[in-house]
XYZ file of C-alpha atoms in Angstrom:
755
model
C -0.026 0.092 -0.086
C 2.766 2.489 0.909
C 4.678 1.819 -2.401
C 1.736 2.543 -4.440
C 2.294 6.391 -3.208
C 6.186 6.166 -4.050
C 7.032 8.809 -6.646
C 3.268 9.850 -7.076
C 2.322 13.850 -7.485
C 0.409 13.360 -4.093
C 2.980 10.788 -2.626
C 6.427 11.006 -1.274
C 9.798 10.704 -3.106
C 11.385 7.330 -2.903
C 14.118 7.487 0.082
C 16.247 5.229 -2.199
C 18.541 6.578 -4.783
C 18.302 10.108 -6.595
C 17.804 8.627 -10.172
C 14.653 10.406 -11.546
C 11.416 9.048 -12.312
C 9.034 10.303 -15.552
C 7.006 13.372 -14.448
C 6.975 11.920 -11.015
C 3.524 10.508 -11.875
C 3.814 7.395 -13.037
C 2.353 3.982 -12.105
C 4.582 1.432 -9.665
C 7.384 3.682 -10.355
C 9.990 2.028 -7.793
C 12.586 -0.478 -7.709
C 13.576 -3.371 -5.705
C 16.103 -0.942 -3.942
C 13.305 1.430 -3.147
C 11.019 -1.130 -2.026
C 13.499 -2.352 0.517
C 13.965 1.178 1.722
C 10.126 1.777 1.850
C 9.971 -1.477 3.858
C 12.646 -0.883 6.410
C 10.958 2.677 7.203
C 7.288 1.300 7.261
C 8.545 -1.704 9.422
C 6.280 -2.642 12.349
C 9.588 -3.176 14.596
C 10.155 -0.711 17.016
C 13.740 0.146 18.969
C 12.125 1.780 22.021
C 13.332 2.241 25.300
C 12.580 -1.700 26.234
C 15.804 -2.308 23.770
C 17.770 0.360 25.517
C 17.321 -1.027 28.829
C 17.849 -4.550 27.853
C 21.326 -3.765 26.161
C 24.285 -1.752 27.281
C 26.042 0.078 24.402
C 28.787 -2.116 24.881
C 26.477 -5.052 24.102
C 25.007 -3.342 21.188
C 28.261 -2.836 19.646
C 28.977 -6.304 19.709
C 25.923 -6.883 17.175
C 26.118 -6.765 13.322
C 25.157 -3.839 11.391
C 22.349 -6.053 9.981
C 21.143 -6.969 13.290
C 20.965 -3.233 14.649
C 19.134 -2.359 11.230
C 16.622 -5.099 11.932
C 15.671 -3.573 15.465
C 13.113 -1.215 13.564
C 12.315 2.345 14.112
C 13.588 4.613 16.835
C 10.726 5.785 19.143
C 11.917 8.290 21.702
C 15.030 10.931 22.104
C 17.582 9.238 24.156
C 20.588 10.331 26.038
C 23.678 8.480 26.960
C 24.111 7.440 30.566
C 27.576 6.959 31.281
C 27.277 5.040 34.600
C 24.913 2.404 33.234
C 26.310 2.450 29.913
C 22.688 2.804 28.353
C 20.669 5.009 26.179
C 17.819 6.347 28.388
C 14.642 8.439 27.354
C 14.897 12.094 27.360
C 12.448 14.770 26.760
C 12.827 16.955 23.866
C 13.174 20.303 25.522
C 15.977 18.636 27.892
C 17.570 17.500 24.471
C 17.702 20.815 22.847
C 18.978 22.432 26.186
C 21.721 20.133 26.327
C 22.915 20.629 22.679
C 22.533 24.351 23.165
C 24.459 24.250 26.327
C 27.496 22.583 24.692
C 27.500 24.747 21.548
C 27.178 28.199 23.450
C 30.069 26.821 25.861
C 32.597 26.684 22.847
C 34.972 29.556 22.803
C 35.179 29.217 18.731
C 31.991 28.100 16.808
C 34.540 26.358 14.466
C 34.818 23.715 17.039
C 31.538 22.198 16.039
C 31.098 19.815 13.478
C 27.443 19.781 11.482
C 27.253 16.575 9.090
C 24.313 16.092 6.524
C 23.106 13.013 5.169
C 21.806 13.092 1.340
C 18.263 11.798 2.402
C 17.693 15.317 4.208
C 14.810 17.504 2.497
C 15.574 20.970 1.071
C 13.519 22.662 3.745
C 15.560 21.016 6.395
C 19.000 21.654 4.651
C 18.160 25.256 4.311
C 17.212 25.896 7.831
C 20.384 23.659 8.744
C 22.689 25.810 6.892
C 21.143 28.764 7.948
C 21.318 28.226 11.623
C 24.724 26.892 11.568
C 26.127 30.039 9.561
C 24.272 32.300 12.108
C 25.938 30.160 14.882
C 29.458 31.055 13.171
C 30.632 28.452 11.057
C 31.118 26.660 7.717
C 31.767 23.177 9.202
C 29.447 21.361 6.829
C 31.135 17.890 6.037
C 28.309 15.768 4.122
C 27.993 12.892 2.172
C 29.007 14.552 -0.961
C 32.446 14.611 0.201
C 32.532 10.732 0.266
C 30.979 10.105 -3.117
C 30.562 12.702 -6.167
C 32.889 15.570 -4.652
C 35.242 14.744 -7.287
C 32.751 15.066 -10.180
C 31.752 18.664 -8.843
C 35.510 19.631 -8.334
C 35.866 18.720 -11.919
C 33.171 19.883 -13.945
C 32.760 23.385 -12.154
C 36.039 24.883 -13.747
C 35.487 22.974 -16.802
C 31.889 23.627 -17.564
C 30.879 25.943 -15.178
C 28.308 23.486 -13.383
C 28.999 20.681 -10.712
C 25.929 18.751 -11.998
C 25.033 16.601 -15.080
C 23.443 18.293 -17.983
C 20.912 15.567 -19.171
C 17.424 14.727 -18.496
C 15.555 11.359 -18.897
C 14.198 12.678 -22.233
C 17.991 12.704 -23.439
C 18.141 8.776 -22.824
C 15.338 8.500 -25.610
C 17.369 10.529 -28.223
C 20.967 9.118 -27.475
C 22.737 7.239 -29.977
C 25.287 5.656 -27.535
C 25.325 5.777 -23.789
C 28.879 5.215 -22.218
C 28.690 3.758 -18.484
C 31.902 4.163 -16.312
C 32.477 3.010 -12.894
C 28.681 2.247 -12.143
C 26.662 -0.951 -11.619
C 23.116 0.218 -12.046
C 21.528 -3.265 -11.382
C 22.698 -2.842 -7.723
C 22.816 0.837 -7.198
C 20.414 2.471 -9.229
C 18.161 -0.335 -10.696
C 15.174 2.109 -12.310
C 18.147 3.230 -14.525
C 18.036 -0.141 -15.939
C 14.731 0.670 -17.604
C 16.115 3.590 -19.816
C 19.031 1.386 -20.878
C 16.832 -1.260 -21.752
C 14.515 0.956 -23.812
C 17.815 2.394 -25.478
C 19.006 -1.084 -26.374
C 15.529 -1.952 -27.918
C 15.413 1.209 -30.214
C 18.964 0.590 -31.165
C 21.134 2.893 -29.151
C 24.797 1.291 -28.455
C 25.386 0.864 -24.867
C 29.189 0.620 -23.535
C 29.973 -0.397 -20.091
C 33.327 0.174 -18.689
C 33.825 -1.966 -15.354
C 36.413 -4.379 -13.580
C 33.998 -6.769 -12.703
C 31.234 -8.577 -15.134
C 28.188 -7.407 -13.535
C 24.819 -9.116 -14.231
C 23.060 -5.971 -14.065
C 25.050 -4.421 -16.939
C 24.565 -7.378 -18.982
C 20.932 -8.317 -19.262
C 17.521 -7.015 -17.456
C 14.100 -8.252 -17.179
C 11.525 -5.482 -16.569
C 9.766 -6.831 -13.394
C 6.736 -4.571 -14.806
C 6.710 -6.244 -18.108
C 4.382 -9.089 -18.016
C 5.339 -10.604 -21.217
C 9.397 -10.563 -20.104
C 8.426 -12.014 -16.792
C 6.149 -14.628 -17.724
C 8.467 -15.831 -20.691
C 11.569 -15.560 -18.253
C 13.183 -13.661 -20.918
C 15.504 -10.484 -20.451
C 16.838 -7.649 -22.801
C 20.535 -7.335 -23.127
C 21.771 -4.028 -21.604
C 25.612 -3.488 -22.859
C 26.218 -4.146 -26.611
C 29.936 -3.500 -25.883
C 31.731 -4.580 -22.448
C 35.144 -3.123 -21.762
C 36.620 -4.974 -18.797
C 39.325 -2.769 -17.861
C 41.730 -2.949 -14.727
C 40.831 -0.890 -11.497
C 41.751 2.621 -11.982
C 42.185 1.984 -15.582
C 39.401 4.389 -16.791
C 41.484 7.584 -17.201
C 44.173 5.844 -19.811
C 40.925 4.058 -21.440
C 39.372 7.621 -22.063
C 42.501 8.923 -23.164
C 42.714 6.171 -25.706
C 39.356 6.861 -26.885
C 40.302 10.366 -27.508
C 43.652 9.439 -29.120
C 41.786 7.314 -31.606
C 39.240 9.957 -32.399
C 42.125 12.450 -32.985
C 43.786 10.175 -35.628
C 40.789 9.408 -37.206
C 40.042 13.344 -37.533
C 43.769 13.465 -39.284
C 42.834 10.346 -41.480
C 39.714 11.112 -42.784
C 38.322 14.436 -41.260
C 34.804 15.251 -40.028
C 35.320 13.612 -37.136
C 35.458 16.673 -34.571
C 32.966 19.384 -34.225
C 35.325 22.005 -35.340
C 32.684 24.874 -35.100
C 31.654 24.122 -31.595
C 35.161 23.487 -30.424
C 36.182 27.078 -31.920
C 32.972 28.846 -30.428
C 32.563 27.254 -27.302
C 35.950 25.814 -25.854
C 39.483 26.694 -24.920
C 42.751 24.280 -24.588
C 42.054 22.062 -27.599
C 45.908 22.357 -28.790
C 47.187 21.294 -25.484
C 44.609 18.203 -25.540
C 45.265 17.301 -28.783
C 49.397 17.453 -28.121
C 48.891 15.447 -25.124
C 47.288 13.071 -27.235
C 49.618 12.802 -29.958
C 52.546 12.306 -27.779
C 50.972 9.281 -25.489
C 52.272 5.808 -26.637
C 49.491 3.438 -27.040
C 51.793 0.654 -25.032
C 51.383 3.026 -21.925
C 47.530 3.161 -22.517
C 47.283 -0.440 -22.886
C 49.306 -1.221 -19.844
C 47.735 1.318 -17.645
C 44.075 0.659 -18.781
C 44.061 -3.041 -18.966
C 42.670 -2.870 -22.517
C 44.040 -3.604 -25.758
C 44.523 -1.022 -28.543
C 41.884 -2.567 -30.511
C 39.342 -2.203 -27.695
C 39.984 1.445 -27.048
C 39.833 1.895 -30.803
C 36.480 -0.043 -30.812
C 35.172 2.508 -28.045
C 36.592 5.280 -30.190
C 34.678 3.921 -33.453
C 31.414 3.846 -31.403
C 31.610 7.275 -30.077
C 32.475 8.440 -33.641
C 29.401 6.639 -34.963
C 27.086 8.109 -32.740
C 25.739 11.617 -33.401
C 24.491 11.956 -29.914
C 26.422 10.426 -26.653
C 25.533 10.282 -22.972
C 28.347 9.474 -20.594
C 27.186 8.210 -17.152
C 29.712 7.490 -14.070
C 29.607 6.695 -10.476
C 31.806 6.156 -7.654
C 33.740 3.625 -9.482
C 35.328 6.964 -11.120
C 35.148 9.264 -8.148
C 36.774 7.527 -5.534
C 40.366 7.514 -6.865
C 43.331 9.512 -6.488
C 43.002 10.916 -9.848
C 39.508 11.245 -9.873
C 39.261 14.741 -10.728
C 41.507 14.251 -13.782
C 39.314 11.281 -14.817
C 36.137 13.336 -14.796
C 37.863 15.851 -16.743
C 39.001 13.796 -19.344
C 35.356 12.142 -19.653
C 33.996 15.803 -20.285
C 36.971 16.465 -22.607
C 35.881 13.517 -24.575
C 32.165 14.670 -24.676
C 33.447 18.339 -25.851
C 35.359 16.774 -28.934
C 32.162 16.238 -31.015
C 30.012 18.943 -29.249
C 28.278 16.325 -27.041
C 27.076 19.143 -24.318
C 24.214 21.353 -24.534
C 21.959 19.570 -27.150
C 19.345 16.818 -27.114
C 20.392 13.158 -26.383
C 23.867 14.117 -25.134
C 25.875 15.135 -22.189
C 27.411 14.118 -19.082
C 25.622 12.336 -16.457
C 27.024 12.090 -12.896
C 24.583 9.416 -11.279
C 23.993 10.581 -7.405
C 23.462 8.295 -4.825
C 21.160 9.797 -1.893
C 17.826 10.911 -3.042
C 18.566 14.568 -2.041
C 22.195 14.482 -2.099
C 22.227 17.108 -4.935
C 19.722 19.160 -3.264
C 21.472 19.738 0.080
C 24.319 21.040 -2.113
C 21.952 23.333 -3.800
C 20.724 24.555 -0.469
C 24.032 25.695 0.760
C 25.149 22.525 2.560
C 28.981 23.115 1.399
C 31.895 23.712 3.502
C 33.475 25.968 0.779
C 30.228 28.398 0.053
C 30.432 30.811 -2.893
C 30.646 34.331 -1.999
C 27.151 35.033 -3.668
C 25.510 32.843 -1.400
C 27.069 34.423 1.449
C 26.207 38.067 0.168
C 22.435 36.692 -0.259
C 22.213 35.507 3.090
C 23.362 38.565 4.722
C 20.936 40.413 2.468
C 18.033 38.441 3.305
C 18.654 37.685 7.133
C 20.949 40.767 7.998
C 23.626 38.918 9.675
C 27.405 38.496 8.486
C 28.054 34.774 7.417
C 31.213 33.550 8.382
C 33.648 33.444 5.102
C 36.395 30.874 6.153
C 36.002 27.640 4.666
C 34.914 24.878 7.009
C 35.939 21.298 6.824
C 34.956 18.343 4.867
C 34.684 14.802 6.154
C 38.250 14.216 6.411
C 39.066 17.460 7.708
C 36.259 16.907 10.417
C 37.711 13.617 11.497
C 41.135 15.392 11.883
C 39.305 18.244 13.799
C 37.962 15.859 16.338
C 41.111 13.703 16.568
C 43.077 17.033 17.326
C 40.722 17.442 20.376
C 39.600 20.891 19.040
C 36.290 19.540 17.554
C 34.403 19.251 20.662
C 30.757 18.878 19.536
C 29.507 16.468 16.385
C 25.980 16.772 15.122
C 24.702 14.439 12.311
C 21.653 15.459 10.265
C 20.783 11.802 9.418
C 23.458 9.042 7.940
C 25.796 6.722 9.596
C 28.970 8.749 9.949
C 31.126 6.094 11.627
C 30.592 3.436 9.133
C 30.439 5.476 6.019
C 34.104 7.184 6.425
C 37.351 6.164 5.884
C 39.890 4.990 8.243
C 37.143 3.330 10.708
C 38.990 3.083 13.634
C 40.720 6.593 13.366
C 37.205 7.900 13.058
C 35.779 6.039 16.005
C 38.589 7.422 18.047
C 37.953 11.006 16.910
C 34.175 10.723 17.588
C 35.008 9.561 21.203
C 37.133 12.480 21.857
C 33.859 14.740 21.409
C 32.293 16.356 24.180
C 29.127 15.500 22.800
C 27.889 13.495 19.713
C 24.452 14.124 18.302
C 22.552 11.939 15.647
C 18.887 12.689 14.073
C 17.828 9.106 12.609
C 15.120 7.015 11.988
C 16.862 3.606 13.134
C 19.630 2.565 15.040
C 22.932 2.329 13.345
C 26.687 1.977 14.168
C 27.225 5.584 14.710
C 25.003 5.902 17.757
C 27.178 3.427 19.662
C 30.501 5.308 18.940
C 29.841 8.057 20.823
C 31.147 11.067 22.688
C 31.456 11.836 26.739
C 27.619 12.900 26.308
C 25.391 11.637 23.449
C 22.102 12.173 22.114
C 19.881 10.044 19.536
C 17.124 12.281 17.992
C 14.524 10.111 16.298
C 12.637 11.973 13.242
C 9.982 11.239 10.907
C 10.696 9.278 7.812
C 9.943 10.013 4.093
C 6.854 7.640 4.053
C 5.175 9.425 7.187
C 2.599 12.080 7.590
C 4.230 15.332 8.922
C 1.668 17.440 10.813
C 2.596 20.687 11.898
C 0.533 23.803 13.347
C -0.545 24.614 9.702
C -1.807 21.213 8.816
C 0.200 18.212 7.007
C 3.340 19.285 5.377
C 5.318 18.096 2.246
C 9.055 18.525 1.506
C 10.842 19.087 -1.684
C 13.745 16.988 -3.111
C 15.909 17.499 -6.250
C 16.852 14.498 -8.114
C 20.125 13.633 -9.884
C 18.950 15.725 -12.676
C 18.127 18.945 -11.239
C 14.104 18.100 -10.985
C 12.724 19.575 -7.954
C 9.378 18.106 -6.513
C 6.984 17.662 -3.869
C 6.938 14.914 -1.378
C 4.593 14.097 1.556
C 4.137 10.806 3.312
C 0.923 8.800 3.826
C 1.743 6.594 6.658
C 0.892 7.330 10.462
C 4.377 8.211 12.451
C 6.201 5.376 14.049
C 5.918 6.943 17.542
C 4.039 10.107 18.671
C 7.213 11.399 19.985
C 8.891 11.847 16.698
C 9.727 15.081 15.118
C 10.327 16.367 11.787
C 13.737 17.228 10.485
C 12.827 20.821 9.878
C 11.073 20.873 13.403
C 14.267 19.668 14.899
C 16.657 22.107 13.426
C 14.315 24.873 14.217
C 13.987 24.084 17.755
C 17.708 23.608 18.388
C 18.262 26.949 16.377
C 15.829 28.705 18.726
C 17.340 27.037 21.730
C 20.906 27.725 20.803
C 20.748 31.359 19.156
C 17.572 33.008 20.755
C 16.366 36.313 19.666
C 19.833 37.684 20.882
C 21.623 36.185 17.779
C 19.026 35.767 15.354
C 16.178 37.543 13.810
C 14.741 34.409 12.114
C 11.450 33.208 13.621
C 12.293 29.746 13.728
C 9.202 28.168 15.185
C 6.944 30.234 13.228
C 8.859 28.818 10.034
C 8.009 25.288 10.516
C 4.412 25.880 11.431
C 3.880 25.838 7.450
C 6.836 24.794 5.323
C 5.822 27.095 2.532
C 7.110 29.740 4.885
C 10.573 27.988 4.350
C 10.169 27.570 0.651
C 9.387 31.535 0.606
C 12.783 32.300 2.160
C 14.597 29.874 -0.363
C 13.140 31.585 -3.088
C 14.806 34.976 -1.618
C 17.982 33.548 -1.540
C 18.117 31.292 -4.511
C 16.807 33.283 -7.802
C 16.214 29.633 -9.520
C 13.847 29.067 -7.026
C 11.507 32.229 -7.732
C 7.639 31.187 -7.136
C 8.851 28.321 -5.602
C 5.782 27.066 -3.871
C 3.792 27.884 -7.086
C 6.069 25.883 -9.298
C 6.561 22.961 -6.936
C 2.595 22.598 -6.708
C 2.645 21.623 -10.383
C 2.564 17.600 -10.770
C 6.299 16.774 -11.463
C 7.720 19.821 -9.972
C 10.393 22.019 -11.942
C 13.378 21.676 -13.386
C 16.175 24.109 -12.189
C 18.258 26.142 -14.801
C 21.438 24.275 -16.193
C 23.590 26.887 -17.875
C 26.004 24.320 -19.584
C 23.063 22.517 -21.014
C 22.236 25.799 -22.651
C 25.816 26.185 -23.893
C 26.342 29.065 -21.395
C 29.882 28.545 -19.789
C 30.046 30.131 -16.479
C 33.577 29.473 -16.228
C 36.509 32.143 -15.802
C 37.106 32.294 -19.539
C 33.336 31.882 -20.140
C 34.001 28.702 -22.430
C 34.303 25.213 -21.834
C 37.593 24.083 -21.258
C 39.701 20.911 -22.310
C 42.005 19.520 -19.937
C 45.153 17.502 -21.163
C 44.883 13.943 -19.408
C 48.099 12.592 -18.028
C 48.196 9.116 -17.419
C 49.182 8.444 -13.740
C 52.061 6.191 -13.293
C 52.809 7.107 -9.729
C 49.000 5.557 -8.179
C 49.563 3.968 -4.418
C 49.399 0.742 -6.326
C 52.235 1.592 -8.551
C 54.219 2.675 -5.503
C 53.240 -0.183 -3.639
C 54.527 -2.893 -6.230
C 57.632 -0.656 -6.738
C 58.415 -0.676 -2.898
C 57.364 -4.604 -2.494
C 58.696 -6.359 -5.532
C 58.893 -9.364 -3.854
C 55.183 -9.574 -3.176
C 52.015 -9.767 -4.859
C 50.260 -6.272 -4.448
C 46.716 -6.213 -5.307
C 44.437 -3.323 -6.108
C 41.396 -3.702 -4.163
C 38.169 -1.714 -4.787
C 34.984 -1.631 -2.080
C 31.335 -1.998 -3.479
C 27.943 -2.403 -2.329
C 26.382 -5.850 -2.247
C 22.796 -6.435 -3.979
C 21.452 -6.465 -0.353
C 22.616 -3.167 0.525
C 22.107 0.705 0.242
C 24.972 2.551 1.191
C 25.747 1.417 4.827
C 22.329 0.345 5.389
C 22.481 -3.722 5.215
C 18.987 -5.201 4.402
C 20.249 -8.816 4.096
C 23.315 -11.039 3.669
C 23.035 -12.365 0.240
C 24.487 -10.718 -3.144
C 22.480 -13.001 -5.700
C 23.722 -11.254 -8.790
C 26.915 -12.374 -7.720
C 26.222 -15.676 -6.199
C 27.112 -15.219 -2.897
C 24.690 -16.053 0.087
C 24.709 -15.959 3.689
C 27.426 -13.620 4.440
C 29.186 -10.323 3.436
C 33.180 -11.420 4.467
C 34.074 -12.189 0.962
C 36.843 -11.048 -1.442
C 36.286 -11.347 -5.098
C 39.465 -12.415 -7.123
C 40.497 -13.905 -10.433
C 41.039 -17.750 -10.192
C 44.384 -17.511 -11.760
C 45.564 -15.131 -8.928
C 43.918 -17.859 -6.105
C 46.347 -20.283 -7.740
C 49.271 -18.223 -7.889
C 49.154 -17.586 -4.235
C 48.730 -21.183 -3.422
C 45.359 -21.051 -2.300
C 41.832 -22.325 -3.084
C 38.673 -20.870 -4.037
C 36.810 -20.812 -0.342
C 40.015 -20.142 1.530
C 39.854 -17.661 4.370
C 42.587 -14.717 3.799
C 43.327 -11.471 5.938
C 43.642 -8.094 3.905
C 46.646 -5.881 4.572
C 47.337 -2.466 3.092
C 50.874 -1.535 1.721
C 50.501 2.254 1.534
C 53.761 3.726 0.998
C 53.293 6.036 3.925
C 51.650 4.675 6.636
C 52.808 6.913 8.947
C 49.263 8.381 9.761
C 48.165 4.811 10.602
C 44.897 4.924 12.681
C 45.194 8.854 12.450
C 47.567 8.993 15.436
C 50.904 9.748 13.685
C 52.510 7.433 16.141
C 52.037 4.072 14.343
C 53.696 2.763 11.181
C 51.602 -0.202 11.231
C 49.786 -1.264 8.097
C 46.125 -1.476 8.204
C 44.611 -4.952 8.292
C 41.066 -6.658 8.113
C 40.659 -10.273 9.147
C 39.077 -13.344 7.750
C 37.319 -12.830 4.392
C 36.631 -15.622 2.204
C 37.927 -15.839 -1.503
C 35.492 -16.135 -4.301
C 36.834 -16.868 -7.772
C 35.153 -14.251 -10.046
C 35.505 -12.579 -13.182
C 37.680 -9.803 -12.508
C 41.189 -8.731 -14.081
C 44.177 -10.217 -12.567
C 45.746 -8.262 -9.825
C 42.368 -6.769 -8.735
C 40.032 -7.629 -5.887
C 36.468 -6.377 -4.717
C 35.104 -6.635 -1.644
C 32.014 -5.020 0.595
C 32.260 -1.871 2.524
C 31.816 -1.017 5.222
C 33.787 -3.944 6.384
C 36.902 -2.727 4.212
C 36.418 0.701 5.118
C 39.453 0.356 7.785
C 42.014 0.010 5.030
C 41.616 3.390 3.841
C 43.657 5.928 5.560
C 42.350 9.626 5.926
C 45.590 10.700 3.933
C 44.342 8.616 0.668
C 41.837 11.143 -1.046
C 41.390 12.496 -4.488
C 43.565 15.042 -5.757
C 41.576 18.436 -5.742
C 38.599 17.057 -4.023
C 39.215 15.168 -0.934
C 37.033 12.351 -1.774
C 38.441 8.947 -0.053
C 40.173 6.759 -2.638
C 38.134 3.891 -1.464
C 38.138 2.301 -5.239
C 41.952 1.846 -5.334
C 43.667 0.444 -2.132
C 46.939 -1.388 -2.497
C 46.671 -4.566 -0.483
C 48.575 -7.937 0.395
C 46.366 -11.019 0.971
C 47.539 -12.975 3.882
C 46.328 -16.885 4.867
C 44.050 -16.250 8.093
C 45.218 -18.398 10.671
C 42.923 -17.398 13.548
C 39.197 -17.732 14.122
C 37.596 -14.530 14.621
C 37.627 -11.174 12.748
C 38.926 -9.117 15.374
C 39.797 -5.885 13.282
C 36.780 -4.970 11.531
C 34.073 -2.508 11.470
C 31.544 -4.848 12.332
C 30.987 -7.877 14.229
C 32.245 -11.419 13.980
C 31.230 -13.179 10.577
C 27.946 -14.447 10.096
C 27.950 -18.319 10.293
C 26.735 -19.166 7.194
C 29.680 -19.721 4.311
C 29.734 -17.837 1.026
C 28.903 -19.843 -1.769
C 29.679 -18.870 -5.518
C 27.417 -19.787 -8.460
């Protein structure tokens, strides 16, 4: 019953991924992941005071993430009691007073950190950034820092916007769709519908991925009676390029090199008029392509020259091309350079700013893009701060704040005293797990706004609060009646979302109400002229203020009331380049020869150094574990597995199914566990080998179990995104019996089996 209202004009936006839906008005517009997210939120199970009276925090910490998720919805605000090591109920007013007391006691507002999850609505995010900036800091780490920060950091100086330029309608017109570093079958299943339709009308689909992924090969539409009844399925990828982990940049450079060579051989390949009118830097790009040796591109990409030329011919043969990418691109040391190479590829033939073509970074959380639009950014543009100053008559802080890694370091140092999280699972989502845990435990106060119990609530400061909030599927009644919030999808469409279910508990507050009451308690009338409590009586009042600050949201309430909402302007899609030069810019790609894996292999020539990428299982959404199976990859009953080529297993003298430990070989482990006092490599224990179709020398395993392997120092150049997709490691036979150095509890009893 709840799912019937998912992604409907008078219903709620799916709390899963940010993939858009058709006019927010179609029937049964949800996927398996969305169904799991809705079911998890609408569960009848409750994590009430009885649960926390039964277990100490230490005992809860021994449970798996899957078990914690399964306890159900939080029902009461809770405060940590150190004497009993338990969470106990606390009144809302007392909770807000506790946070306000800690914040007002700080000698410097920059000693507080305010994290944001991508599921936070536009209204909550806007109030949050306004409150925090009136408090006096830009310390806004958010989940963008962990995923697509590299995309925005690359695209903003290159084409003037940090978002993709395409709409769903463009997928209906594209002649070719290139997919890099993304597995839609697990991460964005609704995208498969667009790819399936594209294949059926003759579009060419090229997938670049180290693993052979079922969801990139074939797809059966569960809403197609014929397909399901006949047990048939539609191919997805017409071309599958199985490159090495981190081989995307040299692969894209090889494609561009072929395009340039074909221009020289027969002409008519490049869009010279577009390049002349709309771009700068083509000469440097062309020189870089001509100078690069095919042998280097082959070695670094893992593809043959013939394969890269075939991909180049596919690109040349398509008049309209879309390129999609996910975190398989953004979580590398050279992620920014790779994204800029992808955009340069599109620019060569004018594939930006016309129908059926353009870049498409596929976002994760349902409103992660909207939160950034609302000003959740540690590096706010001056124009935003100027508008806040004009509208609200205060001087916003101008000094940049900290991102996720910076926030962890701030808390590590003891300077960061208060950590407040508006959603998310910070302790599980972040890199360098045990360093992060130590940092959080140094805080005087940690606060988490959440719907369900997760790992972060058990990694607490000296004082701690869990503040339960309404979910996306629930009715939000304020003084002005039932309210709706707004979200922005991955393609810049803004629409309303209104829940239909009764709240899981009478003690829940909405996220906007929590932020407003906290702001009123902390700032008071002495430090803020904002009528916080009046605003949350009717969310239309918040949207009126958003329209005053952001010109693109003019007549916000009127425009969002139209079924399907409205599209935000995207200047690059109009070929208006808001860059320093007023034009789009080509960046000459430099193929990296000094990646962490390169350095590790040079340092340890006597050992077999693998490159590990972390990924989700099919029964997982980010750090939320719905189940212990990954049926697309043939693994059942547990998560502690490492995917590896069969020949690599034999070369190690091991067998499929053996247990191993994974140990890093970063060349600079001086920052191990963030303490600067240990040179010991990071290690996680007891993972089962699963033979899989993956290039030799590469491994894959699930996160958050492998997050401890990524040090805080391992981030993308120019973006700060953790490099979780390229970790140099050794595999060592496991000799113990327990997984003692992992981010979750001991492994599940059932063994993995591979089909």
